[in-house]
Amino acid sequence: MGRSKLKILIIAMVAIVMTFFSTNTLAYYQTVGKATNVVTSGNIKFKIHETTDQGTEFPTEGVYITPGDIVSKEVTIESLCEHPFYLRVKLIYGIDSAELTADDCFKLNINSDYWELHDGWYYYTGVVNACETTPKVFSHVEIVGSEVDNSFLGKALTLTVKAEAVQSENNPITDAKTYTALGWPTEVE
């Protein structure tokens, strides 16, 4: 075999090996969606719905993703009671039980027409009436490719949706900028 053919063969082998390794760097990551239903005192009751854009329930076991993916995940809250209430939602991000910030791995398209961020909570800007379902909190999750690298390989990225409600009857909001009303549960660190 001539020297130039050997050189081409070696370059081809290196290219094949690099292709093999670069394919492995695109291995799957897992994101798990989990809803936490919080029921407050009295007769306030609600349910968090997590669905895909196809209208099916978001898989409880999560989905496998690669950096840069956009995952369909539509979150709404349905009133299951006869009383109106104020509602807030907290999004908790993590990786294998360690908390991260949203910028570390997730980018969400929060529906700012109906949900406003204050003190780490997204407050519904209206009152949830009896047997009503809120507009979507968000409809998809983008996996931030520049932040989610191979160190995440085989780990579970989590996005927990936690919601709290307090009655709105005879309980006016005393400060519209901070959604101050009586009865919000105190957070325990």
JSON list of C-alpha atoms in Angstrom, two decimals, residues 3-110:
[
{"chain": "A", "resi": 3, "resn": "ARG", "atom": "CA", "xyz": [2.17, 6.08, 1.52]},
{"chain": "A", "resi": 4, "resn": "SER", "atom": "CA", "xyz": [-0.65, 8.37, 0.27]},
{"chain": "A", "resi": 5, "resn": "LYS", "atom": "CA", "xyz": [-3.20, 5.53, 0.45]},
{"chain": "A", "resi": 6, "resn": "LEU", "atom": "CA", "xyz": [-2.07, 4.74, 4.02]},
{"chain": "A", "resi": 7, "resn": "LYS", "atom": "CA", "xyz": [-2.44, 8.43, 4.93]},
{"chain": "A", "resi": 8, "resn": "ILE", "atom": "CA", "xyz": [-5.99, 8.52, 3.46]},
{"chain": "A", "resi": 9, "resn": "LEU", "atom": "CA", "xyz": [-6.86, 5.29, 5.32]},
{"chain": "A", "resi": 10, "resn": "ILE", "atom": "CA", "xyz": [-5.62, 6.74, 8.62]},
{"chain": "A", "resi": 11, "resn": "ILE", "atom": "CA", "xyz": [-7.58, 9.97, 8.06]},
{"chain": "A", "resi": 12, "resn": "ALA", "atom": "CA", "xyz": [-10.69, 7.91, 7.23]},
{"chain": "A", "resi": 13, "resn": "MET", "atom": "CA", "xyz": [-10.22, 5.81, 10.39]},
{"chain": "A", "resi": 14, "resn": "VAL", "atom": "CA", "xyz": [-9.81, 8.96, 12.50]},
{"chain": "A", "resi": 15, "resn": "ALA", "atom": "CA", "xyz": [-12.95, 10.41, 10.93]},
{"chain": "A", "resi": 16, "resn": "ILE", "atom": "CA", "xyz": [-14.89, 7.20, 11.68]},
{"chain": "A", "resi": 17, "resn": "VAL", "atom": "CA", "xyz": [-13.67, 7.16, 15.30]},
{"chain": "A", "resi": 18, "resn": "MET", "atom": "CA", "xyz": [-14.52, 10.88, 15.72]},
{"chain": "A", "resi": 19, "resn": "THR", "atom": "CA", "xyz": [-17.98, 10.28, 14.24]},
{"chain": "A", "resi": 20, "resn": "PHE", "atom": "CA", "xyz": [-18.50, 7.45, 16.71]},
{"chain": "A", "resi": 21, "resn": "PHE", "atom": "CA", "xyz": [-17.51, 9.62, 19.68]},
{"chain": "A", "resi": 22, "resn": "SER", "atom": "CA", "xyz": [-19.48, 12.64, 18.53]},
{"chain": "A", "resi": 23, "resn": "THR", "atom": "CA", "xyz": [-22.56, 10.44, 18.19]},
{"chain": "A", "resi": 24, "resn": "ASN", "atom": "CA", "xyz": [-22.12, 9.46, 21.83]},
{"chain": "A", "resi": 25, "resn": "THR", "atom": "CA", "xyz": [-21.99, 13.10, 22.90]},
{"chain": "A", "resi": 26, "resn": "LEU", "atom": "CA", "xyz": [-25.52, 13.44, 21.55]},
{"chain": "A", "resi": 27, "resn": "ALA", "atom": "CA", "xyz": [-26.76, 10.78, 23.96]},
{"chain": "A", "resi": 28, "resn": "TYR", "atom": "CA", "xyz": [-30.10, 11.29, 25.59]},
{"chain": "A", "resi": 29, "resn": "TYR", "atom": "CA", "xyz": [-30.88, 13.24, 28.70]},
{"chain": "A", "resi": 30, "resn": "GLN", "atom": "CA", "xyz": [-34.02, 12.76, 30.69]},
{"chain": "A", "resi": 31, "resn": "THR", "atom": "CA", "xyz": [-36.41, 15.39, 31.91]},
{"chain": "A", "resi": 32, "resn": "VAL", "atom": "CA", "xyz": [-39.06, 14.47, 34.40]},
{"chain": "A", "resi": 33, "resn": "GLY", "atom": "CA", "xyz": [-42.22, 16.46, 34.86]},
{"chain": "A", "resi": 34, "resn": "LYS", "atom": "CA", "xyz": [-43.84, 16.28, 38.24]},
{"chain": "A", "resi": 35, "resn": "ALA", "atom": "CA", "xyz": [-46.85, 18.16, 39.55]},
{"chain": "A", "resi": 36, "resn": "THR", "atom": "CA", "xyz": [-47.33, 18.87, 43.22]},
{"chain": "A", "resi": 37, "resn": "ASN", "atom": "CA", "xyz": [-50.94, 19.42, 44.15]},
{"chain": "A", "resi": 38, "resn": "VAL", "atom": "CA", "xyz": [-51.27, 21.61, 47.22]},
{"chain": "A", "resi": 39, "resn": "VAL", "atom": "CA", "xyz": [-54.67, 21.99, 48.83]},
{"chain": "A", "resi": 40, "resn": "THR", "atom": "CA", "xyz": [-55.23, 24.78, 51.34]},
{"chain": "A", "resi": 41, "resn": "SER", "atom": "CA", "xyz": [-57.78, 25.03, 54.13]},
{"chain": "A", "resi": 42, "resn": "GLY", "atom": "CA", "xyz": [-61.50, 25.18, 53.55]},
{"chain": "A", "resi": 43, "resn": "ASN", "atom": "CA", "xyz": [-63.08, 23.86, 50.40]},
{"chain": "A", "resi": 44, "resn": "ILE", "atom": "CA", "xyz": [-60.44, 24.97, 47.92]},
{"chain": "A", "resi": 45, "resn": "LYS", "atom": "CA", "xyz": [-59.39, 22.15, 45.67]},
{"chain": "A", "resi": 46, "resn": "PHE", "atom": "CA", "xyz": [-57.55, 22.09, 42.36]},
{"chain": "A", "resi": 47, "resn": "LYS", "atom": "CA", "xyz": [-55.59, 19.86, 40.03]},
{"chain": "A", "resi": 48, "resn": "ILE", "atom": "CA", "xyz": [-52.43, 20.59, 38.05]},
{"chain": "A", "resi": 49, "resn": "HIS", "atom": "CA", "xyz": [-52.60, 19.32, 34.47]},
{"chain": "A", "resi": 50, "resn": "GLU", "atom": "CA", "xyz": [-49.45, 18.64, 32.46]},
{"chain": "A", "resi": 51, "resn": "THR", "atom": "CA", "xyz": [-50.13, 17.71, 28.85]},
{"chain": "A", "resi": 52, "resn": "THR", "atom": "CA", "xyz": [-48.40, 17.72, 25.47]},
{"chain": "A", "resi": 53, "resn": "ASP", "atom": "CA", "xyz": [-49.47, 19.83, 22.51]},
{"chain": "A", "resi": 54, "resn": "GLN", "atom": "CA", "xyz": [-51.20, 16.67, 21.25]},
{"chain": "A", "resi": 55, "resn": "GLY", "atom": "CA", "xyz": [-53.55, 16.78, 24.28]},
{"chain": "A", "resi": 56, "resn": "THR", "atom": "CA", "xyz": [-52.12, 13.66, 25.93]},
{"chain": "A", "resi": 57, "resn": "GLU", "atom": "CA", "xyz": [-50.84, 13.58, 29.50]},
{"chain": "A", "resi": 58, "resn": "PHE", "atom": "CA", "xyz": [-47.16, 14.41, 29.88]},
{"chain": "A", "resi": 59, "resn": "PRO", "atom": "CA", "xyz": [-45.43, 11.06, 30.57]},
{"chain": "A", "resi": 60, "resn": "THR", "atom": "CA", "xyz": [-44.90, 10.47, 34.30]},
{"chain": "A", "resi": 61, "resn": "GLU", "atom": "CA", "xyz": [-41.61, 8.73, 33.54]},
{"chain": "A", "resi": 62, "resn": "GLY", "atom": "CA", "xyz": [-40.39, 11.82, 31.68]},
{"chain": "A", "resi": 63, "resn": "VAL", "atom": "CA", "xyz": [-38.99, 12.11, 28.19]},
{"chain": "A", "resi": 64, "resn": "TYR", "atom": "CA", "xyz": [-35.52, 11.71, 26.76]},
{"chain": "A", "resi": 65, "resn": "ILE", "atom": "CA", "xyz": [-34.00, 14.85, 25.33]},
{"chain": "A", "resi": 66, "resn": "THR", "atom": "CA", "xyz": [-30.85, 16.24, 23.80]},
{"chain": "A", "resi": 67, "resn": "PRO", "atom": "CA", "xyz": [-29.46, 19.74, 24.33]},
{"chain": "A", "resi": 68, "resn": "GLY", "atom": "CA", "xyz": [-31.39, 22.30, 22.30]},
{"chain": "A", "resi": 69, "resn": "ASP", "atom": "CA", "xyz": [-34.60, 20.24, 22.20]},
{"chain": "A", "resi": 70, "resn": "ILE", "atom": "CA", "xyz": [-37.95, 21.95, 22.69]},
{"chain": "A", "resi": 71, "resn": "VAL", "atom": "CA", "xyz": [-40.30, 19.71, 24.66]},
{"chain": "A", "resi": 72, "resn": "SER", "atom": "CA", "xyz": [-44.06, 20.22, 24.53]},
{"chain": "A", "resi": 73, "resn": "LYS", "atom": "CA", "xyz": [-45.34, 20.58, 28.09]},
{"chain": "A", "resi": 74, "resn": "GLU", "atom": "CA", "xyz": [-48.52, 22.56, 28.71]},
{"chain": "A", "resi": 75, "resn": "VAL", "atom": "CA", "xyz": [-49.33, 23.34, 32.34]},
{"chain": "A", "resi": 76, "resn": "THR", "atom": "CA", "xyz": [-52.79, 24.48, 33.48]},
{"chain": "A", "resi": 77, "resn": "ILE", "atom": "CA", "xyz": [-54.61, 24.37, 36.82]},
{"chain": "A", "resi": 78, "resn": "GLU", "atom": "CA", "xyz": [-58.22, 23.27, 37.11]},
{"chain": "A", "resi": 79, "resn": "SER", "atom": "CA", "xyz": [-60.51, 24.34, 39.94]},
{"chain": "A", "resi": 80, "resn": "LEU", "atom": "CA", "xyz": [-62.30, 21.35, 41.48]},
{"chain": "A", "resi": 81, "resn": "CYS", "atom": "CA", "xyz": [-64.43, 23.35, 43.90]},
{"chain": "A", "resi": 82, "resn": "GLU", "atom": "CA", "xyz": [-67.34, 25.76, 44.07]},
{"chain": "A", "resi": 83, "resn": "HIS", "atom": "CA", "xyz": [-65.33, 28.66, 45.52]},
{"chain": "A", "resi": 84, "resn": "PRO", "atom": "CA", "xyz": [-63.16, 31.21, 43.68]},
{"chain": "A", "resi": 85, "resn": "PHE", "atom": "CA", "xyz": [-59.51, 31.50, 44.70]},
{"chain": "A", "resi": 86, "resn": "TYR", "atom": "CA", "xyz": [-56.19, 33.22, 44.08]},
{"chain": "A", "resi": 87, "resn": "LEU", "atom": "CA", "xyz": [-53.48, 30.97, 42.69]},
{"chain": "A", "resi": 88, "resn": "ARG", "atom": "CA", "xyz": [-49.72, 30.94, 42.51]},
{"chain": "A", "resi": 89, "resn": "VAL", "atom": "CA", "xyz": [-47.28, 28.51, 40.91]},
{"chain": "A", "resi": 90, "resn": "LYS", "atom": "CA", "xyz": [-43.62, 27.86, 41.69]},
{"chain": "A", "resi": 91, "resn": "LEU", "atom": "CA", "xyz": [-41.31, 26.11, 39.24]},
{"chain": "A", "resi": 92, "resn": "ILE", "atom": "CA", "xyz": [-38.52, 24.13, 40.88]},
{"chain": "A", "resi": 93, "resn": "TYR", "atom": "CA", "xyz": [-35.65, 23.00, 38.68]},
{"chain": "A", "resi": 94, "resn": "GLY", "atom": "CA", "xyz": [-33.11, 20.36, 39.52]},
{"chain": "A", "resi": 95, "resn": "ILE", "atom": "CA", "xyz": [-30.79, 17.60, 38.48]},
{"chain": "A", "resi": 96, "resn": "ASP", "atom": "CA", "xyz": [-30.82, 14.37, 40.48]},
{"chain": "A", "resi": 97, "resn": "SER", "atom": "CA", "xyz": [-32.31, 16.18, 43.52]},
{"chain": "A", "resi": 98, "resn": "ALA", "atom": "CA", "xyz": [-29.89, 19.16, 43.46]},
{"chain": "A", "resi": 99, "resn": "GLU", "atom": "CA", "xyz": [-31.66, 22.44, 42.79]},
{"chain": "A", "resi": 100, "resn": "LEU", "atom": "CA", "xyz": [-30.54, 24.60, 39.87]},
{"chain": "A", "resi": 101, "resn": "THR", "atom": "CA", "xyz": [-31.69, 27.90, 38.48]},
{"chain": "A", "resi": 102, "resn": "ALA", "atom": "CA", "xyz": [-33.87, 28.00, 35.37]},
{"chain": "A", "resi": 103, "resn": "ASP", "atom": "CA", "xyz": [-31.02, 29.45, 33.34]},
{"chain": "A", "resi": 104, "resn": "ASP", "atom": "CA", "xyz": [-28.89, 26.40, 34.08]},
{"chain": "A", "resi": 105, "resn": "CYS", "atom": "CA", "xyz": [-30.90, 24.09, 31.87]},
{"chain": "A", "resi": 106, "resn": "PHE", "atom": "CA", "xyz": [-34.44, 25.20, 31.08]},
{"chain": "A", "resi": 107, "resn": "LYS", "atom": "CA", "xyz": [-35.95, 28.08, 29.16]},
{"chain": "A", "resi": 108, "resn": "LEU", "atom": "CA", "xyz": [-39.73, 28.40, 29.51]},
{"chain": "A", "resi": 109, "resn": "ASN", "atom": "CA", "xyz": [-42.21, 30.47, 27.54]},
{"chain": "A", "resi": 110, "resn": "ILE", "atom": "CA", "xyz": [-44.24, 31.81, 30.49]}
]
